[in-house]
Short mmCIF file of C-alpha atoms in Angstrom, two decimals:
data_model
loop_
_atom_site.label_atom_id
_atom_site.label_comp_id
_atom_site.label_asym_id
_atom_site.label_seq_id
_atom_site.Cartn_x
_atom_site.Cartn_y
_atom_site.Cartn_z
CA MET A 17 -110.76 78.56 14.19
CA THR A 18 -110.33 77.61 17.82
CA GLY A 19 -112.63 75.42 19.84
CA ASP A 20 -113.77 75.82 23.42
CA ILE A 21 -112.52 73.14 25.75
CA THR A 22 -115.08 71.02 27.56
CA LEU A 23 -114.56 67.81 29.46
CA ARG A 24 -115.44 64.23 28.88
CA SER A 25 -114.49 61.02 30.62
CA PHE A 26 -112.12 58.90 28.59
CA ARG A 27 -108.75 57.38 29.35
CA ASN A 28 -105.88 58.86 27.44
CA ASN A 29 -102.17 58.10 27.71
CA PHE A 30 -100.80 61.41 28.96
CA ASP A 31 -99.55 59.98 32.25
CA SER A 32 -97.93 57.07 30.41
CA ILE A 33 -96.23 59.41 27.94
CA ARG A 34 -94.91 61.53 30.80
CA LEU A 35 -93.58 58.42 32.53
CA PHE A 36 -91.89 57.31 29.31
CA GLY A 37 -90.30 60.76 28.95
CA ALA A 38 -88.95 60.57 32.50
CA VAL A 39 -87.38 57.16 31.83
CA LEU A 40 -85.73 58.53 28.68
CA VAL A 41 -84.19 61.34 30.75
CA ILE A 42 -82.83 58.84 33.27
CA TRP A 43 -81.43 56.62 30.52
CA GLY A 44 -79.82 59.54 28.70
CA HIS A 45 -78.31 61.06 31.82
CA ALA A 46 -76.78 57.70 32.74
CA PHE A 47 -74.40 58.04 29.79
CA VAL A 48 -73.52 61.67 30.42
CA LEU A 49 -72.96 61.32 34.16
CA LEU A 50 -70.60 58.39 33.62
CA GLY A 51 -68.57 60.41 31.13
CA LEU A 52 -69.71 58.29 28.19
CA PRO A 53 -70.76 59.59 24.76
CA ALA A 54 -74.41 60.60 24.83
CA SER A 55 -76.99 58.11 23.64
CA THR A 56 -78.82 59.66 20.68
CA SER A 57 -82.08 59.34 18.77
CA LEU A 58 -83.56 61.59 16.08
CA TYR A 59 -80.20 63.42 15.94
CA MET A 60 -80.37 64.52 19.58
CA SER A 61 -79.44 63.10 22.96
CA VAL A 62 -82.00 60.72 24.44
CA HIS A 63 -82.48 62.82 27.56
CA THR A 64 -83.17 65.88 25.41
CA LEU A 65 -85.72 63.81 23.48
CA GLY A 66 -87.42 62.96 26.77
CA VAL A 67 -87.57 66.62 27.75
CA LYS A 68 -89.05 67.64 24.40
CA ILE A 69 -91.76 65.01 24.78
CA PHE A 70 -92.68 66.62 28.09
CA PHE A 71 -92.75 70.08 26.59
CA VAL A 72 -95.09 68.99 23.79
CA VAL A 73 -97.47 67.45 26.33
CA SER A 74 -97.19 70.45 28.61
CA GLY A 75 -97.84 72.94 25.82
CA TYR A 76 -100.89 71.00 24.69
CA LEU A 77 -102.41 70.67 28.16
CA ILE A 78 -101.60 74.21 29.28
CA ALA A 79 -103.43 75.66 26.28
CA GLN A 80 -106.34 73.33 27.06
CA SER A 81 -106.31 74.43 30.68
CA TRP A 82 -106.50 78.15 29.86
CA SER A 83 -109.24 77.59 27.27
CA TYR A 84 -111.23 75.58 29.78
CA ASP A 85 -110.94 78.22 32.51
CA PRO A 86 -109.45 81.57 31.37
CA ASN A 87 -109.09 83.01 34.85
CA LEU A 88 -105.58 84.26 35.60
CA PHE A 89 -105.72 83.72 39.37
CA ARG A 90 -106.99 80.15 39.18
CA PHE A 91 -104.63 79.37 36.31
CA ALA A 92 -101.58 80.71 38.20
CA ALA A 93 -102.59 78.92 41.39
CA ARG A 94 -102.85 75.59 39.58
CA ARG A 95 -99.46 76.02 37.93
CA CYS A 96 -97.77 76.99 41.20
CA LEU A 97 -99.34 74.08 43.05
CA ARG A 98 -98.00 71.72 40.41
CA ILE A 99 -94.44 73.06 40.28
CA PHE A 100 -93.45 74.34 43.70
CA PRO A 101 -94.46 71.90 46.49
CA ALA A 102 -92.50 68.96 45.05
CA LEU A 103 -89.62 71.25 44.06
CA ILE A 104 -89.35 72.73 47.55
CA LEU A 105 -89.27 69.27 49.11
CA CYS A 106 -86.61 68.11 46.66
CA VAL A 107 -84.38 71.15 47.20
CA ILE A 108 -84.59 70.87 50.98
CA PHE A 109 -83.95 67.13 50.96
CA THR A 110 -81.02 67.53 48.58
CA ALA A 111 -79.40 70.30 50.61
CA LEU A 112 -80.03 68.77 54.07
CA VAL A 113 -79.60 65.05 53.37
CA ILE A 114 -77.87 64.30 50.08
CA GLY A 115 -75.39 67.16 50.38
CA PRO A 116 -74.07 66.32 53.86
CA ALA A 117 -73.96 62.62 52.94
CA PHE A 118 -71.69 63.16 49.92
CA THR A 119 -69.66 66.26 50.71
CA THR A 120 -65.96 65.81 51.36
CA MET A 121 -65.83 68.68 53.85
CA GLY A 122 -66.90 68.76 57.48
CA HIS A 123 -70.60 69.31 58.16
CA GLN A 124 -70.00 72.53 60.08
CA GLU A 125 -68.07 73.96 57.13
CA TYR A 126 -70.68 72.62 54.72
CA PHE A 127 -73.62 74.38 56.35
CA ALA A 128 -71.63 77.61 56.71
CA HIS A 129 -70.56 77.65 53.06
CA LEU A 130 -72.06 80.23 50.69
CA GLN A 131 -72.90 77.55 48.13
CA TYR A 132 -75.17 75.85 50.66
CA GLY A 133 -77.35 78.92 51.12
CA ASP A 134 -77.15 79.75 47.44
CA TYR A 135 -78.61 76.35 46.52
CA PHE A 136 -81.99 77.33 47.96
CA TRP A 137 -82.46 79.79 45.08
CA ASN A 138 -83.68 76.71 43.20
CA ILE A 139 -86.92 77.09 45.13
CA PHE A 140 -87.42 80.39 43.31
CA LEU A 141 -86.63 78.81 39.93
CA LYS A 142 -83.16 80.31 39.81
CA PRO A 143 -80.99 77.29 38.96
CA ARG A 144 -78.06 76.61 41.25
CA TYR A 145 -76.30 73.33 40.61
CA VAL A 146 -73.50 73.16 43.18
CA LEU A 147 -73.33 72.27 46.86
CA PRO A 148 -70.01 72.51 48.75
CA LEU A 149 -67.70 69.73 47.51
CA VAL A 150 -70.63 67.40 46.75
CA PHE A 151 -69.89 64.87 43.98
CA ALA A 152 -66.55 66.61 43.50
CA ASP A 153 -64.83 63.43 42.27
CA ASN A 154 -67.55 62.28 39.88
CA PRO A 155 -66.93 62.40 36.11
CA TYR A 156 -69.63 65.07 35.89
CA ALA A 157 -68.08 66.87 38.82
CA HIS A 158 -69.94 69.09 41.32
CA ALA A 159 -73.31 69.02 39.52
CA VAL A 160 -75.90 68.09 42.13
CA ASN A 161 -79.07 68.41 40.07
CA GLY A 162 -78.45 69.57 36.52
CA SER A 163 -82.04 68.90 35.53
CA LEU A 164 -83.47 71.95 37.29
CA TRP A 165 -82.60 74.37 34.50
CA THR A 166 -85.76 73.56 32.55
CA LEU A 167 -88.18 74.53 35.33
CA PRO A 168 -87.92 78.33 34.87
CA VAL A 169 -88.26 77.76 31.12
CA GLU A 170 -91.42 75.78 31.78
CA PHE A 171 -92.78 78.40 34.16
CA VAL A 172 -92.30 81.23 31.66
CA ALA A 173 -93.99 79.17 28.96
CA TYR A 174 -96.97 78.65 31.27
CA PHE A 175 -97.79 82.33 31.16
CA VAL A 176 -97.08 82.90 27.48
CA ALA A 177 -99.40 80.11 26.32
CA PRO A 178 -102.60 81.96 27.37
CA THR A 179 -101.48 84.88 25.21
CA LEU A 180 -101.33 82.52 22.23
CA VAL A 181 -104.87 81.34 22.96
CA ILE A 182 -106.07 84.95 23.05
CA ILE A 183 -104.18 85.88 19.88
CA SER A 184 -105.64 82.87 18.05
CA ARG A 185 -109.10 84.37 18.43
CA LEU A 186 -108.20 87.51 16.52
CA ARG A 187 -109.98 87.40 13.18
CA TRP A 188 -107.71 87.11 10.13
CA ILE A 189 -104.43 87.85 11.90
CA GLY A 190 -104.48 85.31 14.74
CA LEU A 191 -103.20 82.33 12.76
CA PRO A 192 -100.46 84.25 10.88
CA LEU A 193 -99.22 85.74 14.15
CA ILE A 194 -98.96 82.35 15.85
CA VAL A 195 -97.24 80.78 12.84
CA ALA A 196 -94.75 83.66 12.80
CA PHE A 197 -94.21 83.31 16.56
CA ILE A 198 -93.40 79.60 16.31
CA ALA A 199 -91.22 80.17 13.25
CA ALA A 200 -89.25 82.84 15.13
CA TRP A 201 -88.52 80.42 17.98
CA MET A 202 -87.51 77.73 15.48
CA GLY A 203 -85.12 80.22 13.89
CA LEU A 204 -83.68 81.14 17.28
CA ASP A 205 -83.20 77.45 18.04
CA ILE A 206 -81.41 76.74 14.75
CA TRP A 207 -79.22 79.86 15.04
CA GLY A 208 -78.41 79.23 18.70
CA ARG A 209 -76.93 75.80 18.03
CA ASP A 210 -73.92 77.35 16.30
CA VAL A 211 -73.35 80.19 18.76
CA PRO A 212 -70.00 79.92 20.61
CA ILE A 213 -70.18 79.18 24.31
CA ASP A 214 -68.87 82.62 25.31
CA ILE A 215 -71.72 84.27 23.42
CA ARG A 216 -74.27 81.83 24.83
CA ASN A 217 -73.14 82.72 28.34
CA GLN A 218 -74.11 86.32 27.65
CA HIS A 219 -77.74 85.20 27.35
CA ILE A 220 -78.12 83.79 30.85
CA VAL A 221 -81.07 85.37 32.64
CA TRP A 222 -82.09 84.35 36.17
CA GLY A 223 -79.65 81.45 36.00
CA SER A 224 -81.02 80.00 32.75
CA GLU A 225 -79.43 79.95 29.32
CA TRP A 226 -82.25 81.13 27.10
CA LEU A 227 -80.64 80.20 23.81
CA ALA A 228 -80.69 76.59 25.01
CA ALA A 229 -84.26 77.12 26.17
CA ALA A 230 -85.33 77.94 22.62
CA GLN A 231 -85.10 74.30 21.59
CA LEU A 232 -87.61 73.40 24.30
CA MET A 233 -89.90 76.38 23.87
CA THR A 234 -90.48 75.53 20.21
CA TYR A 235 -91.96 72.17 21.17
CA PHE A 236 -94.13 73.78 23.84
CA TRP A 237 -95.59 76.23 21.31
CA ILE A 238 -96.27 73.45 18.81
CA GLY A 239 -98.14 71.49 21.47
CA SER A 240 -100.14 74.60 22.32
CA ALA A 241 -100.96 75.23 18.65
CA VAL A 242 -102.32 71.70 18.28
CA ALA A 243 -104.67 72.33 21.20
CA ILE A 244 -105.66 75.82 20.08
CA TYR A 245 -106.59 74.82 16.53
CA ARG A 246 -107.90 71.36 17.43
CA LEU A 247 -105.38 69.66 15.16
CA GLU A 248 -105.90 66.35 16.96
CA ARG A 249 -108.23 65.39 14.11
CA PHE A 250 -105.17 64.97 11.89
CA LEU A 251 -103.48 62.48 14.21
CA ARG A 252 -103.41 58.91 12.91
CA MET A 253 -101.49 55.96 14.26
CA ASP A 254 -100.69 54.50 10.84
CA VAL A 255 -99.36 57.86 9.63
CA ALA A 256 -97.24 58.18 12.78
CA ILE A 257 -95.66 54.76 12.32
CA VAL A 258 -95.02 55.12 8.58
CA THR A 259 -93.52 58.59 9.07
CA PHE A 260 -91.24 57.35 11.80
CA VAL A 261 -89.98 54.46 9.62
CA LEU A 262 -89.39 56.76 6.65
CA PHE A 263 -87.54 59.31 8.73
CA ALA A 264 -85.38 56.55 10.22
CA MET A 265 -84.32 55.49 6.72
CA ILE A 266 -83.41 58.93 5.40
CA PRO A 267 -79.92 60.28 6.34
CA PHE A 268 -81.00 63.81 7.17
CA ASP A 269 -77.67 64.62 8.79
CA ARG A 270 -75.82 64.18 5.51
CA ALA A 271 -77.98 66.85 3.92
CA GLY A 272 -77.63 69.21 6.89
CA LEU A 273 -81.29 68.70 7.78
CA SER A 274 -80.94 66.94 11.12
CA TYR A 275 -83.12 69.58 12.79
CA TRP A 276 -86.33 68.60 10.99
CA PRO A 277 -86.98 64.97 12.00
CA GLY A 278 -87.36 65.97 15.65
CA ILE A 279 -89.49 69.05 15.06
CA ILE A 280 -91.90 67.03 12.92
CA LEU A 281 -91.87 63.61 14.55
CA ILE A 282 -91.75 64.38 18.27
CA PRO A 283 -94.98 66.44 18.45
CA TYR A 284 -96.85 64.15 16.05
CA LEU A 285 -95.78 60.89 17.69
CA THR A 286 -96.18 62.22 21.23
CA LEU A 287 -99.74 63.45 20.78
CA THR A 288 -100.75 60.48 18.64
CA PHE A 289 -99.69 58.03 21.32
CA ALA A 290 -101.20 60.25 24.04
CA LEU A 291 -104.59 60.67 22.38
CA ILE A 292 -105.05 57.89 19.83
CA ALA A 293 -103.08 54.82 20.90
CA PRO A 294 -104.72 52.15 23.06
CA ALA A 295 -103.84 52.35 26.73
CA ASN A 296 -100.70 50.44 27.70
CA ASN A 297 -101.62 48.14 30.57
CA TRP A 298 -98.06 48.04 31.94
CA PHE A 299 -97.80 51.81 32.16
CA ARG A 300 -101.42 52.06 33.32
CA ALA A 301 -100.69 49.78 36.27
CA ILE A 302 -98.21 52.43 37.44
CA THR A 303 -99.96 55.64 36.43
CA ASP A 304 -103.29 54.61 37.95
CA ARG A 305 -101.57 54.88 41.32
CA GLY A 306 -100.21 58.37 40.69
CA ASP A 307 -98.32 60.65 38.32
CA TYR A 308 -94.75 59.88 39.34
CA SER A 309 -93.03 61.44 36.35
CA TYR A 310 -92.28 64.80 37.98
CA GLY A 311 -90.75 63.13 41.03
CA LEU A 312 -88.69 60.83 38.82
CA TYR A 313 -87.31 63.86 37.06
CA LEU A 314 -86.58 65.85 40.20
CA TYR A 315 -84.69 63.12 42.04
CA ALA A 316 -83.04 61.07 39.28
CA PHE A 317 -80.02 63.31 38.72
CA PRO A 318 -78.81 63.51 42.35
CA VAL A 319 -79.61 59.82 42.86
CA GLN A 320 -77.51 58.86 39.84
CA GLN A 321 -74.68 61.09 41.00
CA GLY A 322 -74.85 59.52 44.44
CA ILE A 323 -74.66 55.98 43.03
CA ILE A 324 -71.62 56.96 40.96
CA ALA A 325 -69.95 58.43 44.05
CA LEU A 326 -70.60 55.21 46.00
CA PHE A 327 -69.69 52.57 43.43
CA GLY A 328 -67.29 54.40 41.13
CA ALA A 329 -67.66 55.31 37.49
CA THR A 330 -65.38 52.52 36.22
CA PHE A 331 -67.47 49.74 37.74
CA LEU A 332 -70.73 51.30 36.57
CA ARG A 333 -69.48 51.82 33.02
CA GLU A 334 -68.74 48.10 32.88
CA ASN A 335 -72.18 47.32 34.32
CA PHE A 336 -74.23 49.99 32.62
CA LEU A 337 -77.63 48.26 32.74
CA LEU A 338 -77.09 47.56 36.42
CA PHE A 339 -76.44 51.28 36.93
CA VAL A 340 -79.71 52.17 35.21
CA PHE A 341 -81.58 49.63 37.34
CA MET A 342 -79.90 50.90 40.50
CA SER A 343 -80.90 54.43 39.52
CA LEU A 344 -84.56 53.56 38.93
CA ILE A 345 -85.17 51.87 42.29
CA PRO A 346 -84.38 54.71 44.74
CA THR A 347 -85.57 57.36 42.29
CA SER A 348 -88.92 55.60 41.98
CA LEU A 349 -89.17 55.41 45.76
CA PHE A 350 -88.55 59.14 46.09
CA ALA A 351 -91.07 59.85 43.31
CA ILE A 352 -93.74 57.76 45.03
CA ILE A 353 -93.12 59.52 48.34
CA SER A 354 -93.17 62.91 46.63
CA TRP A 355 -96.49 62.18 44.94
CA HIS A 356 -98.31 60.79 47.95
CA LEU A 357 -96.75 63.09 50.54
CA VAL A 358 -96.79 66.40 48.68
CA GLU A 359 -97.97 66.52 45.07
CA LYS A 360 -101.31 64.76 45.41
CA SER A 361 -102.27 66.84 48.44
CA ALA A 362 -101.18 70.07 46.73
CA LEU A 363 -103.33 69.35 43.69
CA GLN A 364 -106.35 68.88 45.92
CA LEU A 365 -105.96 72.55 46.86
CA LYS A 366 -106.27 73.74 43.27
CA PRO A 367 -109.08 76.25 42.69
CA ARG A 368 -111.84 75.02 40.41
CA ARG A 369 -113.94 76.78 37.85
CA PRO A 370 -117.21 77.96 39.44
CA LYS A 371 -120.30 75.83 38.91
CA PRO A 372 -122.57 75.40 37.08
CA VAL A 373 -120.51 74.56 34.00
CA GLU A 374 -122.07 73.99 30.61
CA THR A 375 -120.47 70.93 29.05
CA VAL A 376 -120.83 69.39 25.64
CA GLN A 377 -119.50 65.96 24.79
CA ASP A 378 -116.67 66.24 22.30
CA SER A 379 -114.30 63.61 20.96
CA ASP A 380 -111.28 65.88 21.34
CA ASP A 381 -111.82 66.75 25.01
CA ILE A 382 -109.55 65.62 27.85
CA GLN A 383 -109.88 64.93 31.53
CA GLU A 384 -109.69 67.77 34.02
CA SER A 385 -107.15 65.74 35.98
CA ASP A 386 -104.80 65.93 33.01
CA LEU A 387 -105.12 69.72 32.93
CA ASP A 388 -104.32 69.93 36.63
CA ARG A 389 -101.37 67.52 36.66
CA THR A 390 -99.49 69.12 33.76
CA GLN A 391 -95.74 69.53 34.18
CA THR A 392 -92.49 68.72 32.41
CA VAL A 393 -89.18 67.19 33.04
CA GLY A 394 -85.75 68.45 32.14
CA ALA A 395 -82.45 67.52 30.64
#
């Protein structure tokens, strides 16, 4: 049985969890962009782990948002105001500033090149990763912002989640339908991992590889299901810690079961720490000033590529922690500017549910600001 979403004032850790996910993406990409073997955890790359954390949070909050105010216009407006203003700024800045600074061709040729104009399709959530001869000599050559591929996946999930909320309210068949839906995506994810690259390339729609998207969608739907069926009551910190330790001790990969630790642990740990764990004062000192996670995600990839182009991959491989630190400083600056210049102002334009609103205090409720600030980051 589903519960209606009302609001109460308590301080959860959603912003801190998002910030942690963004840092994982930066850490994981540091290995890949330097041409090093990927750093892994729970049988997946660390940057993929960070993305899945974001998708769990996003799925949970998006389902909450629709339940709180099931109005399609207001819902769509909120989602667009969260995704597009910061994305547009990032795409323009990347094409007009980062591109000309790092291209090896003349600026006149650069701005006349087809790849320059093509890059602006990113504004419409059609991923385009290349600018003319930008980062051409990097180990991960030509990729300007490889993180953008998850945004269209996120956007599609936004508008499927309300359907799950509606289906959940169907007597008798709602729960079986949602379980079957999630199971189907899990099956697609497991099957898609063994599909040859030439077959995977046949499933690219609007610039996105949707077989790869399945691994993210599954986590989004699980987060939504937790919100829909109010499964927060089963979250316990001691259970989360014990389960994590046990899973760390069991060699799932030897039994061909490496898929299951992530699908079980990531949603449970993410939502437990978001909703149950005490607030982390170090993260809170940052998140109280703004939600910088989206900006960190948007700018980290081109910033890291730019640092590699300036200092060389060999030097940075030998000074890996320095590279991570050097990546965090300018990326954080861009994220702060993005939040205070664009994102915060855009969210103030979000339409609100008409008053008066009947509210009932409930221990599972979340802040309206969390519903409005929902987004993800990508691998």
